[in-house]
Amino acid sequence: MLDGLNSFNQSDIPKHIAIVMDGNGRWAQQRNKPRTYGHKAGVDALRETIESCAEIGVEALTVFAFSSENWLRPVKEVDVLMNLFMVTLKSQAKRLHKNNIRLLVIGDRSRFSGSLRNKIKEVELLTASNSGMSLVIAANYGGHWDIEQAAHKMVQKSLDSNVPISKLNLEDYLSTSGLPTLDLFIRTGGEKRVSNFLLWQIAYSELYFTDTLWPDFDKQDLVSAIESFSSRHRRFGKTDEQIDQST
Ligand code: IPE
Ligand code: IPE
Ligand code: MG
């Protein structure tokens, strides 16, 4: 067992980690509290995870905050989640900026309130030239939506520039374009499914599932996930012999 974040070799560290932060509701219910109490505790776990990832040298962290299907939840819970997003952006913007973190929000913003859309733009702009870790918040995000919007943009680009569509790459139009390839996909909360998160991007990611509920996820859980990642043998379709020769 490694004792902390500084024990990793550079090659053991995933460049890009994605997390499905699941289990807030159950965490609260176990404490006889409303589900929204769990969402608030989830923000604290996120803050700690952001700082641990930045400390360890992860280049990009993408977190699933609200799925395109989460609108199906009770209106009151959706309202609390939207409000929490706004409040957290307001309270954390300076801290992110001070820590040289660049914030990006991916997902369909059209369903958000005007004030939330403005706040997102403001924090993205404030942190746009930061050179440290990229923190990507997926909000009203769905993997199907991402692939669809990328296809639309690619077709538009082809029409506008007269470049045949076969010469364009869909990947360049996904909302994660420009970020490192997704190395490690983590899901907390015990479910072993993707729930319409980064469908295209997980093609060769290592998958890690833990029963830990998101509000309980801490630095040691992150270390365990990275330890598991560093023990995997990634072949990308090649043979072990080919991989050994190239290292
Ligand atoms: C994840 O926790 C947070 C969001 C989906 C916004 P849940 O709210 O899904 O918690 P569980 O899965 O019901 O415990
Ligand atoms: C996935 O969790 C979405 C987020 C964590 C934001 P859900 O709780 O919505 O996923 P399902 O419904 O169990 O698949
Ligand atoms: Mg859930």
Tab-separated table of C-alpha atoms and ligand atoms in Angstrom:
chain	number	residue	atom	x	y	z
A	1	MET	CA	0.000	0.000	0.000
A	2	LEU	CA	1.384	3.373	-0.975
A	3	ASP	CA	1.271	5.875	1.848
A	4	GLY	CA	0.226	8.918	-0.106
A	5	LEU	CA	0.018	10.890	-3.263
A	6	ASN	CA	3.706	11.528	-3.618
A	7	SER	CA	4.664	7.861	-3.863
A	8	PHE	CA	3.620	7.457	-7.503
A	9	ASN	CA	5.919	7.383	-10.523
A	10	GLN	CA	4.933	9.845	-13.225
A	11	SER	CA	3.922	6.980	-15.540
A	12	ASP	CA	1.516	5.595	-12.899
A	13	ILE	CA	-0.506	8.789	-12.804
A	14	PRO	CA	-3.528	8.981	-15.094
A	15	LYS	CA	-3.425	12.176	-17.155
A	16	HIS	CA	-7.204	12.395	-17.252
A	17	ILE	CA	-9.578	11.007	-14.612
A	18	ALA	CA	-13.377	11.040	-14.856
A	19	ILE	CA	-15.628	10.419	-11.860
A	20	VAL	CA	-19.317	9.541	-11.613
A	21	MET	CA	-19.924	11.042	-8.177
A	22	ASP	CA	-22.744	8.706	-7.161
A	23	GLY	CA	-24.278	7.865	-3.794
A	24	ASN	CA	-25.137	11.248	-2.255
A	25	GLY	CA	-28.798	10.363	-1.704
A	26	ARG	CA	-28.081	7.027	-0.023
A	27	TRP	CA	-25.408	8.638	2.163
A	28	ALA	CA	-27.976	11.129	3.442
A	29	GLN	CA	-30.714	8.511	3.849
A	30	GLN	CA	-28.372	6.400	6.002
A	31	ARG	CA	-28.224	9.422	8.330
A	32	ASN	CA	-31.993	10.004	8.247
A	33	LYS	CA	-31.447	13.266	6.402
A	34	PRO	CA	-32.992	14.536	3.149
A	35	ARG	CA	-31.165	13.598	-0.056
A	36	THR	CA	-30.134	17.216	-0.529
A	37	TYR	CA	-27.999	16.978	2.634
A	38	GLY	CA	-25.977	14.356	0.753
A	39	HIS	CA	-25.536	16.645	-2.249
A	40	LYS	CA	-24.101	19.332	0.014
A	41	ALA	CA	-21.681	16.843	1.564
A	42	GLY	CA	-20.807	15.772	-1.983
A	43	VAL	CA	-19.517	19.266	-2.731
A	44	ASP	CA	-17.021	18.931	0.142
A	45	ALA	CA	-15.808	15.583	-1.218
A	46	LEU	CA	-15.398	17.204	-4.628
A	47	ARG	CA	-13.349	20.063	-3.220
A	48	GLU	CA	-10.999	17.601	-1.515
A	49	THR	CA	-10.709	15.447	-4.640
A	50	ILE	CA	-9.904	18.453	-6.832
A	51	GLU	CA	-7.078	19.427	-4.513
A	52	SER	CA	-5.712	15.882	-4.290
A	53	CYS	CA	-5.772	15.466	-8.086
A	54	ALA	CA	-4.026	18.818	-8.591
A	55	GLU	CA	-1.427	17.910	-5.951
A	56	ILE	CA	-0.647	14.585	-7.578
A	57	GLY	CA	-0.248	16.110	-11.045
A	58	VAL	CA	-3.393	14.898	-12.838
A	59	GLU	CA	-3.841	17.091	-15.946
A	60	ALA	CA	-7.618	16.890	-16.230
A	61	LEU	CA	-10.419	15.844	-13.871
A	62	THR	CA	-13.913	15.493	-15.342
A	63	VAL	CA	-16.760	15.036	-12.873
A	64	PHE	CA	-20.378	14.105	-13.521
A	65	ALA	CA	-22.431	16.633	-11.560
A	66	PHE	CA	-25.818	16.390	-13.295
A	67	SER	CA	-26.865	14.069	-16.095
A	68	SER	CA	-29.272	14.863	-18.899
A	69	GLU	CA	-31.564	12.288	-17.243
A	70	ASN	CA	-31.402	13.879	-13.771
A	71	TRP	CA	-34.156	16.356	-14.813
A	72	LEU	CA	-36.478	13.399	-14.196
A	73	ARG	CA	-35.924	13.739	-10.431
A	74	PRO	CA	-38.412	15.575	-8.187
A	75	VAL	CA	-38.469	19.300	-9.043
A	76	LYS	CA	-37.394	20.227	-5.505
A	77	GLU	CA	-34.243	18.109	-5.740
A	78	VAL	CA	-33.409	19.539	-9.180
A	79	ASP	CA	-33.865	23.072	-7.803
A	80	VAL	CA	-31.510	22.363	-4.905
A	81	LEU	CA	-28.897	20.911	-7.288
A	82	MET	CA	-29.074	23.947	-9.607
A	83	ASN	CA	-28.824	26.273	-6.632
A	84	LEU	CA	-25.881	24.321	-5.217
A	85	PHE	CA	-24.094	24.598	-8.571
A	86	MET	CA	-24.545	28.377	-8.538
A	87	VAL	CA	-23.536	28.806	-4.886
A	88	THR	CA	-20.465	26.583	-5.318
A	89	LEU	CA	-19.325	28.427	-8.447
A	90	LYS	CA	-19.638	31.697	-6.544
A	91	SER	CA	-17.817	30.517	-3.442
A	92	GLN	CA	-15.066	28.513	-5.168
A	93	ALA	CA	-14.132	30.686	-8.162
A	94	LYS	CA	-11.379	32.599	-6.392
A	95	ARG	CA	-9.933	29.477	-4.815
A	96	LEU	CA	-9.805	27.652	-8.170
A	97	HIS	CA	-8.148	30.657	-9.755
A	98	LYS	CA	-5.634	30.988	-6.930
A	99	ASN	CA	-4.750	27.313	-7.378
A	100	ASN	CA	-4.131	27.903	-11.113
A	101	ILE	CA	-7.001	25.559	-12.064
A	102	ARG	CA	-8.882	26.062	-15.328
A	103	LEU	CA	-12.634	25.459	-15.125
A	104	LEU	CA	-14.628	24.123	-18.055
A	105	VAL	CA	-18.298	23.178	-18.013
A	106	ILE	CA	-19.535	20.627	-20.535
A	107	GLY	CA	-23.146	19.784	-21.293
A	108	ASP	CA	-26.200	21.465	-22.768
A	109	ARG	CA	-26.488	24.839	-21.005
A	110	SER	CA	-29.671	25.894	-22.764
A	111	ARG	CA	-31.893	24.546	-19.970
A	112	PHE	CA	-30.061	26.471	-17.231
A	113	SER	CA	-31.243	29.837	-15.930
A	114	GLY	CA	-29.675	32.935	-17.491
A	115	SER	CA	-27.916	33.788	-14.237
A	116	LEU	CA	-26.348	30.325	-13.981
A	117	ARG	CA	-25.222	30.496	-17.619
A	118	ASN	CA	-23.634	33.890	-16.959
A	119	LYS	CA	-21.875	32.683	-13.816
A	120	ILE	CA	-20.454	29.669	-15.680
A	121	LYS	CA	-19.128	31.939	-18.441
A	122	GLU	CA	-17.656	34.317	-15.888
A	123	VAL	CA	-15.699	31.604	-14.018
A	124	GLU	CA	-14.567	29.980	-17.271
A	125	LEU	CA	-13.262	33.344	-18.434
A	126	LEU	CA	-11.591	34.127	-15.109
A	127	THR	CA	-9.662	30.839	-15.148
A	128	ALA	CA	-9.197	30.445	-18.925
A	129	SER	CA	-5.472	31.103	-19.009
A	130	ASN	CA	-4.590	29.063	-15.914
A	131	SER	CA	-1.933	26.500	-16.713
A	132	GLY	CA	-2.578	23.970	-13.924
A	133	MET	CA	-5.153	21.194	-13.868
A	134	SER	CA	-8.308	21.428	-15.981
A	135	LEU	CA	-11.434	20.833	-13.903
A	136	VAL	CA	-14.284	19.820	-16.174
A	137	ILE	CA	-17.790	19.847	-14.694
A	138	ALA	CA	-20.291	17.817	-16.690
A	139	ALA	CA	-23.681	19.430	-16.073
A	140	ASN	CA	-26.789	18.545	-18.052
A	141	TYR	CA	-24.359	16.289	-19.843
A	142	GLY	CA	-25.123	13.055	-21.655
A	143	GLY	CA	-22.837	10.941	-23.795
A	144	HIS	CA	-25.537	10.702	-26.480
A	145	TRP	CA	-25.934	14.490	-26.478
A	146	ASP	CA	-22.166	14.948	-26.809
A	147	ILE	CA	-21.856	12.663	-29.827
A	148	GLU	CA	-24.922	14.234	-31.445
A	149	GLN	CA	-23.738	17.830	-30.959
A	150	ALA	CA	-20.288	16.839	-32.264
A	151	ALA	CA	-21.877	15.346	-35.392
A	152	HIS	CA	-23.879	18.532	-35.990
A	153	LYS	CA	-20.785	20.725	-35.609
A	154	MET	CA	-18.752	18.501	-37.899
A	155	VAL	CA	-21.387	18.594	-40.631
A	156	GLN	CA	-21.612	22.379	-40.286
A	157	LYS	CA	-17.826	22.686	-40.531
A	158	SER	CA	-17.818	20.539	-43.657
A	159	LEU	CA	-20.528	22.687	-45.286
A	160	ASP	CA	-18.891	25.982	-44.285
A	161	SER	CA	-15.370	25.087	-45.360
A	162	ASN	CA	-16.087	22.700	-48.223
A	163	VAL	CA	-13.904	20.030	-46.590
A	164	PRO	CA	-15.331	16.533	-47.228
A	165	ILE	CA	-16.804	15.070	-44.030
A	166	SER	CA	-14.549	12.021	-44.398
A	167	LYS	CA	-11.529	14.272	-43.795
A	168	LEU	CA	-12.857	15.481	-40.441
A	169	ASN	CA	-12.587	13.704	-37.056
A	170	LEU	CA	-15.629	13.508	-34.820
A	171	GLU	CA	-13.355	13.572	-31.776
A	172	ASP	CA	-12.330	17.155	-32.551
A	173	TYR	CA	-15.928	18.299	-32.051
A	174	LEU	CA	-16.688	16.492	-28.786
A	175	SER	CA	-16.980	18.680	-25.723
A	176	THR	CA	-13.765	17.144	-24.348
A	177	SER	CA	-11.643	17.957	-27.411
A	178	GLY	CA	-8.244	19.312	-26.484
A	179	LEU	CA	-8.160	17.421	-23.172
A	180	PRO	CA	-5.875	14.413	-22.667
A	181	THR	CA	-7.300	10.978	-23.522
A	182	LEU	CA	-9.406	9.612	-20.657
A	183	ASP	CA	-7.203	7.160	-18.730
A	184	LEU	CA	-9.231	6.308	-15.649
A	185	PHE	CA	-13.008	6.187	-15.169
A	186	ILE	CA	-14.124	5.977	-11.527
A	187	ARG	CA	-17.671	5.399	-10.296
A	188	THR	CA	-18.509	5.597	-6.613
A	189	GLY	CA	-21.716	4.366	-4.974
A	190	GLY	CA	-21.582	0.704	-6.002
A	191	GLU	CA	-23.414	0.752	-9.352
A	192	LYS	CA	-21.494	-0.783	-12.231
A	193	ARG	CA	-22.799	1.238	-15.120
A	194	VAL	CA	-21.856	4.271	-17.172
A	195	SER	CA	-25.236	6.093	-16.989
A	196	ASN	CA	-24.685	7.963	-20.264
A	197	PHE	CA	-21.452	9.657	-19.143
A	198	LEU	CA	-18.453	9.888	-21.509
A	199	LEU	CA	-19.510	7.175	-23.960
A	200	TRP	CA	-17.035	7.905	-26.732
A	201	GLN	CA	-14.207	8.865	-24.404
A	202	ILE	CA	-14.157	5.631	-22.334
A	203	ALA	CA	-13.101	3.550	-25.349
A	204	TYR	CA	-9.755	2.595	-23.767
A	205	SER	CA	-10.145	3.940	-20.241
A	206	GLU	CA	-9.478	1.724	-17.260
A	207	LEU	CA	-12.680	1.293	-15.243
A	208	TYR	CA	-12.745	1.424	-11.446
A	209	PHE	CA	-15.865	0.871	-9.363
A	210	THR	CA	-16.045	1.374	-5.607
A	211	ASP	CA	-18.869	0.905	-3.101
A	212	THR	CA	-17.766	4.051	-1.251
A	213	LEU	CA	-20.581	6.593	-1.382
A	214	TRP	CA	-19.438	9.877	-2.935
A	215	PRO	CA	-19.533	12.060	0.244
A	216	ASP	CA	-17.165	9.539	1.901
A	217	PHE	CA	-14.682	9.501	-1.009
A	218	ASP	CA	-11.387	10.896	0.231
A	219	LYS	CA	-7.691	11.109	-0.609
A	220	GLN	CA	-7.094	7.479	0.395
A	221	ASP	CA	-9.885	6.317	-1.945
A	222	LEU	CA	-8.283	8.317	-4.758
A	223	VAL	CA	-4.898	6.745	-3.975
A	224	SER	CA	-6.525	3.276	-4.085
A	225	ALA	CA	-8.056	4.020	-7.492
A	226	ILE	CA	-4.729	5.235	-8.860
A	227	GLU	CA	-2.929	2.234	-7.367
A	228	SER	CA	-5.379	-0.014	-9.179
A	229	PHE	CA	-4.852	1.959	-12.394
A	230	SER	CA	-1.063	1.670	-12.116
A	231	SER	CA	-1.309	-2.114	-11.767
A	232	ARG	CA	-3.299	-2.537	-15.006
A	233	HIS	CA	-1.626	-3.784	-18.171
A	234	ARG	CA	-2.862	-1.544	-20.977
A	235	ARG	CA	-2.412	-3.163	-24.380
A	236	PHE	CA	-4.552	-1.000	-26.698
A	237	GLY	CA	-5.137	-4.024	-28.916
A	238	LYS	CA	-1.482	-5.014	-29.188
A	239	THR	CA	0.241	-8.089	-27.729
A	240	ASP	CA	2.168	-8.031	-24.445
A	241	GLU	CA	5.412	-8.609	-26.387
A	242	GLN	CA	4.834	-5.537	-28.553
A	243	ILE	CA	4.112	-3.423	-25.480
A	244	ASP	CA	7.230	-4.703	-23.665
A	245	GLN	CA	9.431	-3.915	-26.682
A	246	SER	CA	8.211	-0.346	-26.910
A	247	THR	CA	8.948	0.466	-23.247
B	1	IPE	C1	-25.234	11.482	-7.331
B	1	IPE	O1	-25.834	10.989	-6.173
B	1	IPE	C2	-25.523	12.955	-7.521
B	1	IPE	C3	-26.407	13.270	-8.643
B	1	IPE	C4	-26.906	12.402	-9.464
B	1	IPE	C5	-26.721	14.664	-8.835
B	1	IPE	P1	-27.325	10.443	-6.184
B	1	IPE	O2	-28.240	11.572	-5.896
B	1	IPE	O3	-27.607	9.718	-7.454
B	1	IPE	O4	-27.296	9.452	-4.965
B	1	IPE	P2	-27.958	8.010	-4.893
B	1	IPE	O5	-27.422	7.208	-6.053
B	1	IPE	O6	-29.443	8.193	-5.000
B	1	IPE	O7	-27.524	7.470	-3.571
B	2	IPE	C1	-25.192	9.407	-12.538
B	2	IPE	O1	-25.806	9.021	-11.357
B	2	IPE	C2	-25.210	10.896	-12.685
B	2	IPE	C3	-24.400	11.643	-11.734
B	2	IPE	C4	-23.641	11.143	-10.791
B	2	IPE	C5	-24.462	13.065	-11.876
B	2	IPE	P1	-27.352	8.577	-11.313
B	2	IPE	O2	-27.649	8.272	-9.898
B	2	IPE	O3	-28.185	9.599	-11.990
B	2	IPE	O4	-27.330	7.262	-12.204
B	2	IPE	P2	-28.398	6.079	-12.283
B	2	IPE	O5	-29.747	6.727	-12.416
B	2	IPE	O6	-28.300	5.277	-11.025
B	2	IPE	O7	-27.983	5.277	-13.477
B	3	MG	MG	-27.377	7.781	-8.024
